[in-house]
Short mmCIF file of C-alpha atoms in Angstrom, two decimals:
data_model
loop_
_atom_site.label_atom_id
_atom_site.label_comp_id
_atom_site.label_asym_id
_atom_site.label_seq_id
_atom_site.Cartn_x
_atom_site.Cartn_y
_atom_site.Cartn_z
CA UNK A 188 137.78 85.58 108.66
CA UNK A 189 135.43 82.89 107.66
CA UNK A 190 136.81 81.55 104.45
CA UNK A 191 140.10 80.88 102.84
CA UNK A 192 140.28 84.36 101.39
CA UNK A 193 141.78 86.74 103.88
CA UNK A 194 140.28 90.17 103.66
CA UNK A 195 142.61 93.11 103.67
CA UNK A 196 142.23 96.26 105.68
CA UNK A 197 140.90 98.13 102.70
CA UNK A 198 138.25 95.47 102.35
CA UNK A 199 137.07 96.37 105.84
CA UNK A 200 137.19 100.02 104.93
CA UNK A 201 135.04 99.36 101.89
CA UNK A 202 132.54 97.54 104.07
CA UNK A 203 132.50 100.39 106.54
CA UNK A 204 131.86 102.87 103.76
CA UNK A 205 129.12 100.63 102.39
CA UNK A 206 127.49 100.38 105.82
CA UNK A 207 127.45 104.16 106.03
CA UNK A 208 125.66 104.20 102.71
CA UNK A 209 123.16 101.53 103.82
CA UNK A 210 124.27 99.17 101.09
CA UNK A 211 121.75 96.34 101.10
CA UNK A 212 124.16 93.82 99.59
CA UNK A 213 126.72 94.43 102.30
CA UNK A 214 124.09 94.04 105.01
CA UNK A 215 123.07 90.76 103.48
CA UNK A 216 126.63 89.56 103.31
CA UNK A 217 127.40 90.56 106.89
CA UNK A 218 124.21 88.90 107.99
CA UNK A 219 124.68 85.55 106.32
CA UNK A 220 128.34 85.40 107.19
CA UNK A 221 127.98 86.20 110.84
CA UNK A 222 124.58 85.01 111.96
CA UNK A 223 125.37 81.28 111.95
CA UNK A 224 128.35 81.70 114.25
CA UNK A 225 126.48 83.87 116.71
CA UNK A 226 123.39 81.66 116.58
CA UNK A 227 125.58 78.70 117.37
CA UNK A 228 127.09 80.50 120.35
CA UNK A 229 123.67 81.44 121.70
CA UNK A 230 122.24 77.98 121.15
CA UNK A 231 125.11 76.51 123.09
CA UNK A 232 124.43 78.95 125.92
CA UNK A 233 120.82 78.26 126.85
CA UNK A 234 119.35 80.07 123.90
CA UNK A 235 117.59 79.22 120.71
CA UNK A 236 117.58 80.44 117.14
CA UNK A 237 114.72 82.89 117.66
CA UNK A 238 116.55 84.60 120.49
CA UNK A 239 119.76 84.47 118.49
CA UNK A 240 118.01 86.29 115.70
CA UNK A 241 116.90 89.12 118.01
CA UNK A 242 120.31 89.40 119.61
CA UNK A 243 122.14 89.29 116.32
CA UNK A 244 119.92 91.96 114.79
CA UNK A 245 120.54 94.18 117.79
CA UNK A 246 124.26 93.66 117.31
CA UNK A 247 123.94 94.60 113.65
CA UNK A 248 122.08 97.77 114.61
CA UNK A 249 124.80 98.56 117.16
CA UNK A 250 127.47 98.10 114.51
CA UNK A 251 125.56 100.24 112.05
CA UNK A 252 125.12 103.02 114.61
CA UNK A 253 128.75 102.88 115.66
CA UNK A 254 129.88 103.08 112.05
CA UNK A 255 127.55 106.00 111.32
CA UNK A 256 128.77 107.95 114.29
CA UNK A 257 132.39 107.10 113.51
CA UNK A 258 132.77 105.31 116.81
CA UNK A 259 133.75 102.16 115.05
CA UNK A 260 136.97 101.94 113.15
CA UNK A 261 138.44 98.76 111.74
CA UNK A 262 141.76 98.19 113.39
CA UNK A 263 142.38 94.76 111.98
CA UNK A 264 141.11 92.57 109.17
CA UNK A 265 138.49 90.85 111.28
CA UNK A 266 137.36 93.88 113.25
CA UNK A 267 133.78 93.84 112.00
CA UNK A 268 133.22 90.16 112.73
CA UNK A 269 134.87 90.57 116.11
CA UNK A 270 132.73 93.56 116.95
CA UNK A 271 129.50 91.82 116.04
CA UNK A 272 130.47 88.76 118.01
CA UNK A 273 131.46 90.73 121.10
CA UNK A 274 128.33 92.86 121.07
CA UNK A 275 126.12 89.82 120.60
CA UNK A 276 127.87 87.96 123.42
CA UNK A 277 127.51 90.94 125.74
CA UNK A 278 123.88 91.39 124.86
CA UNK A 279 123.26 87.71 125.44
CA UNK A 280 125.02 87.80 128.79
CA UNK A 281 122.96 90.85 129.79
CA UNK A 282 119.85 89.03 128.75
CA UNK A 283 120.71 85.93 130.76
CA UNK A 284 121.25 88.10 133.81
CA UNK A 285 118.08 90.08 133.28
CA UNK A 286 114.87 89.60 135.18
CA UNK A 287 113.12 88.94 131.89
CA UNK A 288 115.14 85.80 131.50
CA UNK A 289 114.87 84.78 135.15
CA UNK A 290 111.11 85.03 135.05
CA UNK A 291 111.28 83.20 131.79
CA UNK A 292 107.72 84.02 131.00
CA UNK A 293 107.83 85.68 127.65
CA UNK A 294 109.50 84.79 124.44
CA UNK A 295 110.32 88.28 123.37
CA UNK A 296 113.43 90.02 124.47
CA UNK A 297 113.31 93.46 125.92
CA UNK A 298 116.63 95.13 125.69
CA UNK A 299 117.19 98.41 127.33
CA UNK A 300 120.22 100.48 128.07
CA UNK A 301 122.72 98.14 126.63
CA UNK A 302 125.59 100.50 126.32
CA UNK A 303 127.99 99.67 123.57
CA UNK A 304 130.20 102.69 123.75
CA UNK A 305 131.26 105.36 126.11
CA UNK A 306 128.53 107.93 125.54
CA UNK A 307 127.18 108.96 128.90
CA UNK A 308 124.03 107.12 129.82
CA UNK A 309 122.00 110.29 130.41
CA UNK A 310 122.57 111.69 126.96
CA UNK A 311 122.05 108.34 125.46
CA UNK A 312 118.82 107.78 127.32
CA UNK A 313 117.34 111.05 126.17
CA UNK A 314 118.44 110.41 122.66
CA UNK A 315 117.18 106.85 122.68
CA UNK A 316 113.81 107.88 124.03
CA UNK A 317 113.40 110.48 121.30
CA UNK A 318 114.53 107.96 118.75
CA UNK A 319 112.07 105.42 120.04
CA UNK A 320 109.21 107.90 119.72
CA UNK A 321 110.28 108.61 116.18
CA UNK A 322 110.46 104.89 115.37
CA UNK A 323 107.02 104.30 116.84
CA UNK A 324 105.73 107.21 114.82
CA UNK A 325 107.26 105.81 111.68
CA UNK A 326 105.49 102.53 112.28
CA UNK A 327 102.18 104.40 112.45
CA UNK A 328 102.62 106.05 109.07
CA UNK A 329 100.77 104.75 106.06
CA UNK A 330 102.42 102.30 103.76
CA UNK A 331 103.00 104.83 101.01
CA UNK A 332 104.79 107.25 103.28
CA UNK A 333 106.88 104.58 104.91
CA UNK A 334 108.01 103.22 101.58
CA UNK A 335 108.75 106.62 100.16
CA UNK A 336 110.75 107.78 103.17
CA UNK A 337 112.58 104.50 103.38
CA UNK A 338 113.54 104.70 99.72
CA UNK A 339 114.84 108.20 100.05
CA UNK A 340 116.57 108.13 103.43
CA UNK A 341 117.57 104.50 103.76
CA UNK A 342 118.03 103.19 100.25
CA UNK A 343 119.27 106.61 99.17
CA UNK A 344 117.33 106.56 95.94
CA UNK A 345 117.05 109.86 94.14
CA UNK A 346 113.68 111.59 93.82
CA UNK A 347 113.97 110.98 90.10
CA UNK A 348 114.42 107.23 90.54
CA UNK A 349 111.59 107.00 93.04
CA UNK A 350 109.39 108.97 90.65
CA UNK A 351 110.07 106.48 87.87
CA UNK A 352 109.30 103.53 90.13
CA UNK A 353 106.04 104.89 91.47
CA UNK A 354 104.90 106.47 88.23
CA UNK A 355 104.78 110.07 89.40
CA UNK A 356 106.86 113.07 88.44
CA UNK A 357 109.77 114.10 90.62
CA UNK A 358 108.07 117.28 91.84
CA UNK A 359 105.09 115.33 93.16
CA UNK A 360 107.40 112.89 94.89
CA UNK A 361 109.26 115.78 96.47
CA UNK A 362 106.03 117.34 97.76
CA UNK A 363 104.79 114.02 98.96
CA UNK A 364 108.00 113.40 100.83
CA UNK A 365 107.61 116.75 102.56
CA UNK A 366 104.05 115.92 103.59
CA UNK A 367 105.09 112.51 104.86
CA UNK A 368 107.88 114.04 106.90
CA UNK A 369 105.48 116.58 108.35
CA UNK A 370 103.17 113.81 109.41
CA UNK A 371 106.03 111.87 110.89
CA UNK A 372 107.35 114.87 112.79
CA UNK A 373 103.88 115.62 114.12
CA UNK A 374 103.59 112.07 115.45
CA UNK A 375 107.12 111.86 116.76
CA UNK A 376 107.89 115.19 118.28
CA UNK A 377 106.02 116.95 121.04
CA UNK A 378 104.90 120.41 119.95
CA UNK A 379 107.70 122.83 120.45
CA UNK A 380 109.27 125.19 118.05
CA UNK A 381 107.41 127.24 115.50
CA UNK A 382 109.64 128.01 112.60
CA UNK B 120 104.93 122.70 114.54
CA UNK B 121 104.58 123.18 110.84
CA UNK B 122 107.79 123.75 109.07
CA UNK B 123 107.88 125.24 105.62
CA UNK B 124 108.91 122.97 102.81
CA UNK B 125 111.72 125.34 102.03
CA UNK B 126 113.20 125.16 105.50
CA UNK B 127 112.73 121.41 105.70
CA UNK B 128 114.60 120.94 102.47
CA UNK B 129 117.31 123.33 103.52
CA UNK B 130 117.88 121.41 106.76
CA UNK B 131 117.86 118.20 104.84
CA UNK B 132 120.47 119.42 102.42
CA UNK B 133 122.57 120.54 105.35
CA UNK B 134 122.27 117.12 107.01
CA UNK B 135 123.05 115.31 103.79
CA UNK B 136 126.13 117.46 103.31
CA UNK B 137 124.74 119.07 100.18
CA UNK B 138 125.06 122.67 101.29
CA UNK B 139 128.22 124.29 100.04
CA UNK B 140 130.10 127.57 100.12
CA UNK B 141 128.10 130.67 100.95
CA UNK B 142 124.92 128.69 101.47
CA UNK B 143 126.59 126.52 104.07
CA UNK B 144 128.24 129.47 105.83
CA UNK B 145 124.92 131.26 105.92
CA UNK B 146 123.17 128.22 107.37
CA UNK B 147 125.82 127.73 110.02
CA UNK B 148 125.71 131.30 111.15
CA UNK B 149 121.94 131.03 111.48
CA UNK B 150 122.44 127.87 113.48
CA UNK B 151 124.80 129.68 115.82
CA UNK B 152 122.19 132.24 116.78
CA UNK B 153 118.93 130.31 116.56
CA UNK B 154 118.10 127.73 119.14
CA UNK B 155 114.88 126.94 117.30
CA UNK B 156 116.86 126.12 114.19
CA UNK B 157 119.28 123.97 116.17
CA UNK B 158 116.36 122.07 117.63
CA UNK B 159 114.78 121.66 114.25
CA UNK B 160 118.01 120.25 112.85
CA UNK B 161 118.34 117.89 115.77
CA UNK B 162 114.76 116.72 115.41
CA UNK B 163 115.12 116.10 111.74
CA UNK B 164 118.28 114.12 112.39
CA UNK B 165 116.48 111.90 114.88
CA UNK B 166 113.54 111.40 112.56
CA UNK B 167 115.85 110.43 109.70
CA UNK B 168 117.71 108.05 111.93
CA UNK B 169 114.45 106.47 112.99
CA UNK B 170 113.50 105.97 109.35
CA UNK B 171 116.86 104.42 108.60
CA UNK B 172 116.84 102.18 111.63
CA UNK B 173 113.30 100.96 111.04
CA UNK B 174 114.18 100.31 107.41
CA UNK B 175 117.32 98.44 108.40
CA UNK B 176 115.32 96.25 110.76
CA UNK B 177 112.86 95.51 108.01
CA UNK B 178 115.70 94.74 105.62
CA UNK B 179 117.24 92.33 108.14
CA UNK B 180 113.94 90.51 108.54
CA UNK B 181 113.84 90.09 104.81
CA UNK B 182 117.43 88.86 104.70
CA UNK B 183 116.77 86.48 107.54
CA UNK B 184 113.74 84.91 105.97
CA UNK B 185 115.44 84.70 102.61
CA UNK B 186 118.59 83.11 103.94
CA UNK B 187 117.45 81.15 106.95
CA UNK B 188 113.71 80.54 107.06
CA UNK B 189 112.73 79.49 103.58
CA UNK B 190 109.71 77.26 103.26
CA UNK B 191 106.64 77.55 105.50
CA UNK B 192 108.40 80.07 107.69
CA UNK B 193 110.01 77.21 109.54
CA UNK B 194 113.71 77.15 109.94
CA UNK B 195 115.47 74.43 108.06
CA UNK B 196 118.80 73.44 109.35
CA UNK B 197 121.17 71.84 106.96
CA UNK B 198 124.46 70.57 108.12
CA UNK B 199 126.53 69.63 105.19
CA UNK B 200 129.38 68.08 107.04
CA UNK B 201 127.82 66.17 109.84
CA UNK B 202 125.70 63.34 108.61
CA UNK B 203 124.05 62.45 105.35
CA UNK B 204 121.08 64.61 104.75
CA UNK B 205 118.11 62.36 104.73
CA UNK B 206 114.47 62.70 105.52
CA UNK B 207 114.47 66.24 106.82
CA UNK B 208 116.00 67.56 103.68
CA UNK B 209 113.31 66.04 101.56
CA UNK B 210 110.68 68.59 102.40
CA UNK B 211 113.05 71.40 101.51
CA UNK B 212 114.09 69.58 98.41
CA UNK B 213 110.48 69.39 97.35
CA UNK B 214 110.35 73.13 97.78
CA UNK B 215 113.33 73.45 95.51
CA UNK B 216 111.71 71.15 92.97
CA UNK B 217 108.67 73.26 93.06
CA UNK B 218 110.60 76.42 92.40
CA UNK B 219 112.63 74.95 89.59
CA UNK B 220 109.74 73.38 87.81
CA UNK B 221 106.52 74.66 86.46
CA UNK B 222 107.43 75.95 83.08
CA UNK B 223 104.70 75.44 80.55
CA UNK B 224 105.20 75.18 76.88
CA UNK B 225 102.31 75.89 74.66
CA UNK B 226 103.76 74.81 71.39
CA UNK B 227 105.81 71.94 70.23
CA UNK B 228 109.49 72.59 70.03
CA UNK B 229 111.77 70.70 67.83
CA UNK B 230 115.16 71.99 68.78
CA UNK B 231 117.00 70.50 71.76
CA UNK B 232 118.68 73.81 72.50
CA UNK B 233 115.34 75.60 72.62
CA UNK B 234 113.97 72.95 74.89
CA UNK B 235 117.00 73.16 77.10
CA UNK B 236 116.70 76.92 77.30
CA UNK B 237 113.05 76.62 78.26
CA UNK B 238 113.62 74.08 80.98
CA UNK B 239 116.92 74.96 82.49
CA UNK B 240 116.69 77.10 85.60
CA UNK B 241 119.57 76.92 88.05
CA UNK B 242 118.66 75.28 91.33
CA UNK B 243 117.67 78.19 93.60
CA UNK B 244 120.25 77.11 96.15
CA UNK B 245 120.08 76.08 99.77
CA UNK B 246 118.67 78.07 102.62
CA UNK B 247 121.31 77.30 105.15
CA UNK B 248 121.93 77.65 108.81
CA UNK B 249 125.16 76.06 109.79
CA UNK B 250 126.65 75.30 113.09
CA UNK B 251 130.22 74.51 112.32
CA UNK B 252 132.84 76.87 111.07
CA UNK B 253 133.75 74.48 108.29
CA UNK B 254 130.46 75.28 106.66
CA UNK B 255 131.17 78.94 106.17
CA UNK B 256 133.18 78.42 103.04
CA UNK B 257 130.36 76.40 101.57
CA UNK B 258 127.76 78.92 102.48
CA UNK B 259 129.80 81.86 101.34
CA UNK B 260 130.03 80.23 97.94
CA UNK B 261 126.28 79.55 98.08
CA UNK B 262 125.67 83.28 98.43
CA UNK B 263 127.88 83.91 95.41
CA UNK B 264 126.05 81.17 93.53
CA UNK B 265 122.70 82.72 94.33
CA UNK B 266 123.95 86.01 92.99
CA UNK B 267 124.72 84.27 89.71
CA UNK B 268 128.50 84.35 90.06
CA UNK B 269 128.89 80.71 89.18
CA UNK B 270 132.55 80.86 88.38
CA UNK B 271 133.44 82.28 91.76
CA UNK B 272 131.19 79.81 93.55
CA UNK B 273 132.81 76.98 91.64
CA UNK B 274 136.29 78.01 92.67
CA UNK B 275 135.30 77.84 96.32
CA UNK B 276 133.33 74.63 96.10
CA UNK B 277 135.94 72.85 94.06
CA UNK B 278 138.46 73.83 96.73
CA UNK B 279 136.24 72.27 99.38
CA UNK B 280 135.76 69.16 97.27
CA UNK B 281 139.41 68.26 97.77
CA UNK B 282 138.70 67.36 101.35
CA UNK B 283 135.22 65.94 100.68
CA UNK B 284 135.42 64.40 97.23
CA UNK B 285 132.34 62.24 97.72
CA UNK B 286 130.05 64.78 99.27
CA UNK B 287 126.70 64.64 97.47
CA UNK B 288 125.75 68.24 98.16
CA UNK B 289 129.02 69.58 96.83
CA UNK B 290 128.98 67.41 93.74
CA UNK B 291 125.41 68.35 93.03
CA UNK B 292 125.87 72.10 93.33
CA UNK B 293 129.16 72.07 91.48
CA UNK B 294 127.41 70.21 88.68
CA UNK B 295 124.49 72.63 88.55
CA UNK B 296 126.83 75.63 88.70
CA UNK B 297 128.84 74.25 85.77
CA UNK B 298 125.66 73.78 83.83
CA UNK B 299 124.54 77.31 84.65
CA UNK B 300 127.94 78.41 83.45
CA UNK B 301 127.33 76.54 80.18
CA UNK B 302 130.01 73.94 80.84
CA UNK B 303 127.90 70.85 80.18
CA UNK B 304 130.72 68.30 80.01
CA UNK B 305 131.97 69.29 83.46
CA UNK B 306 128.42 69.39 84.73
CA UNK B 307 127.92 65.79 83.65
CA UNK B 308 131.00 64.59 85.52
CA UNK B 309 129.90 66.09 88.83
CA UNK B 310 126.23 65.31 88.46
CA UNK B 311 127.09 61.70 87.83
CA UNK B 312 128.95 61.67 91.11
CA UNK B 313 125.95 63.21 92.78
CA UNK B 314 123.65 60.52 91.37
CA UNK B 315 125.88 57.85 92.84
CA UNK B 316 124.44 58.66 96.27
CA UNK B 317 121.23 56.71 96.31
CA UNK B 318 119.99 58.21 99.52
CA UNK B 319 120.86 61.78 98.75
CA UNK B 320 118.05 64.32 98.88
CA UNK B 321 119.51 65.70 95.71
CA UNK B 322 119.22 62.44 93.81
CA UNK B 323 116.10 63.28 91.86
CA UNK B 324 117.27 66.79 91.04
CA UNK B 325 120.70 65.53 90.11
CA UNK B 326 119.11 63.16 87.55
CA UNK B 327 117.02 66.00 86.22
CA UNK B 328 119.98 68.27 85.67
CA UNK B 329 122.00 65.41 84.29
CA UNK B 330 119.25 64.85 81.75
CA UNK B 331 119.31 68.55 80.91
CA UNK B 332 123.09 68.49 80.48
CA UNK B 333 122.75 65.69 77.94
CA UNK B 334 119.96 67.58 76.25
CA UNK B 335 122.33 70.50 75.90
CA UNK B 336 124.77 68.14 74.26
CA UNK B 337 122.03 67.09 71.84
CA UNK B 338 122.06 63.58 73.22
CA UNK B 339 118.31 63.04 73.35
CA UNK B 340 118.55 59.36 74.22
CA UNK B 341 120.67 59.88 77.31
CA UNK B 342 118.64 62.94 78.25
CA UNK B 343 115.46 60.85 78.30
CA UNK B 344 117.23 58.02 80.13
CA UNK B 345 118.23 60.25 83.04
CA UNK B 346 115.08 62.35 83.08
CA UNK B 347 113.11 59.16 83.53
CA UNK B 348 115.00 58.49 86.73
CA UNK B 349 114.03 61.86 88.11
CA UNK B 350 110.86 62.74 89.94
CA UNK B 351 111.35 66.37 89.16
CA UNK B 352 108.11 68.15 88.45
CA UNK B 353 109.14 69.14 84.95
CA UNK B 354 110.82 65.94 83.89
CA UNK B 355 107.75 64.12 82.68
CA UNK B 356 106.63 67.00 80.57
CA UNK B 357 110.09 67.38 79.09
CA UNK B 358 110.28 63.67 78.34
CA UNK B 359 106.97 63.87 76.50
CA UNK B 360 108.19 66.79 74.45
CA UNK B 361 111.35 64.93 73.58
CA UNK B 362 109.45 61.83 72.60
CA UNK B 363 107.05 63.80 70.45
CA UNK B 364 109.81 65.19 68.32
#
């Protein structure tokens, strides 16, 4: 661990639970504790802080996904740090080997098919492509919808709490959320089932 | 394409694990026979994940700029342990000054405690990117400090001070944290150490907080003496108020 206080296994378990619940404070803590180390590694290996930021955020997303799908379990007190570090290193190695890096023309990093677990690539590809469409669609939504959906699904705020914050009643928020989701689905998913 | 609100909410409750008992059994048996329903559930899952992932990315950008890019969007790299922080810290320090200062008083105050309460704002803390593992302890405590847990931050920093008793940054933040924790006598001890570093980027702020600590102790004379050594944005105004009393 990073400091003099040694975390216990249950500390890791608490963090894992908090990650599942999208706890903003835990994300912040993981970020500030782990980014400097990974940034330092990347800087020492032909990278810079901007690239380190992209790589580290990808590693955080990978951790978050693995935790959500129960593919990540903490086997020792530094499992989370170790996982982030390993993923970031692998992603950085992949990047250095990639044609993007060899051409060295753009500053942005395109990362595709970096497999962090043993899901078969085919399934993952289909899933990732659907997910990407949904993410693109989300980005196209209006501000109001994005904020509302983010509050409900990511921050896990109740309809009641959102209603208080935005100055509407809970029923209106509920209807609005439905309309926003409809819009998002329409943008994200090719016409298929009629239910 | 259109899904009724009722069905959407039912799927959502299923995905969020809120369906129970008969309702859940009923839903699962429908799932078993309806491919359309299975698809709808799968789609909704993907859409929710997309929302969460996009939100997480946004959250990380916010964390990153809060913790590592403060001030003009340009990354400021502080290394506490390597060499004395000189010129490059000054710009950031000015930013800190700016944040701390700027409190206007419209009426004349007569009480030192009131004045203290109006002027004292804890230093917002350092945006820090560190390159050595030694710095983690410091930064971890900085996070705690920024969250307002001064006591916890102090425990960590005072531990680090044993190996770096003269470090200006440590002495400065320990002093400010003590002051924020209403321990003015301790604050004075550490802030005095911090002001002993003539080239420190914290020098001016250290004098300012030292002045405030004396103000808290009702020692107006010493408060003015130290405030006069500070170039903090608020110090002049505070000195005037003290002199007007």
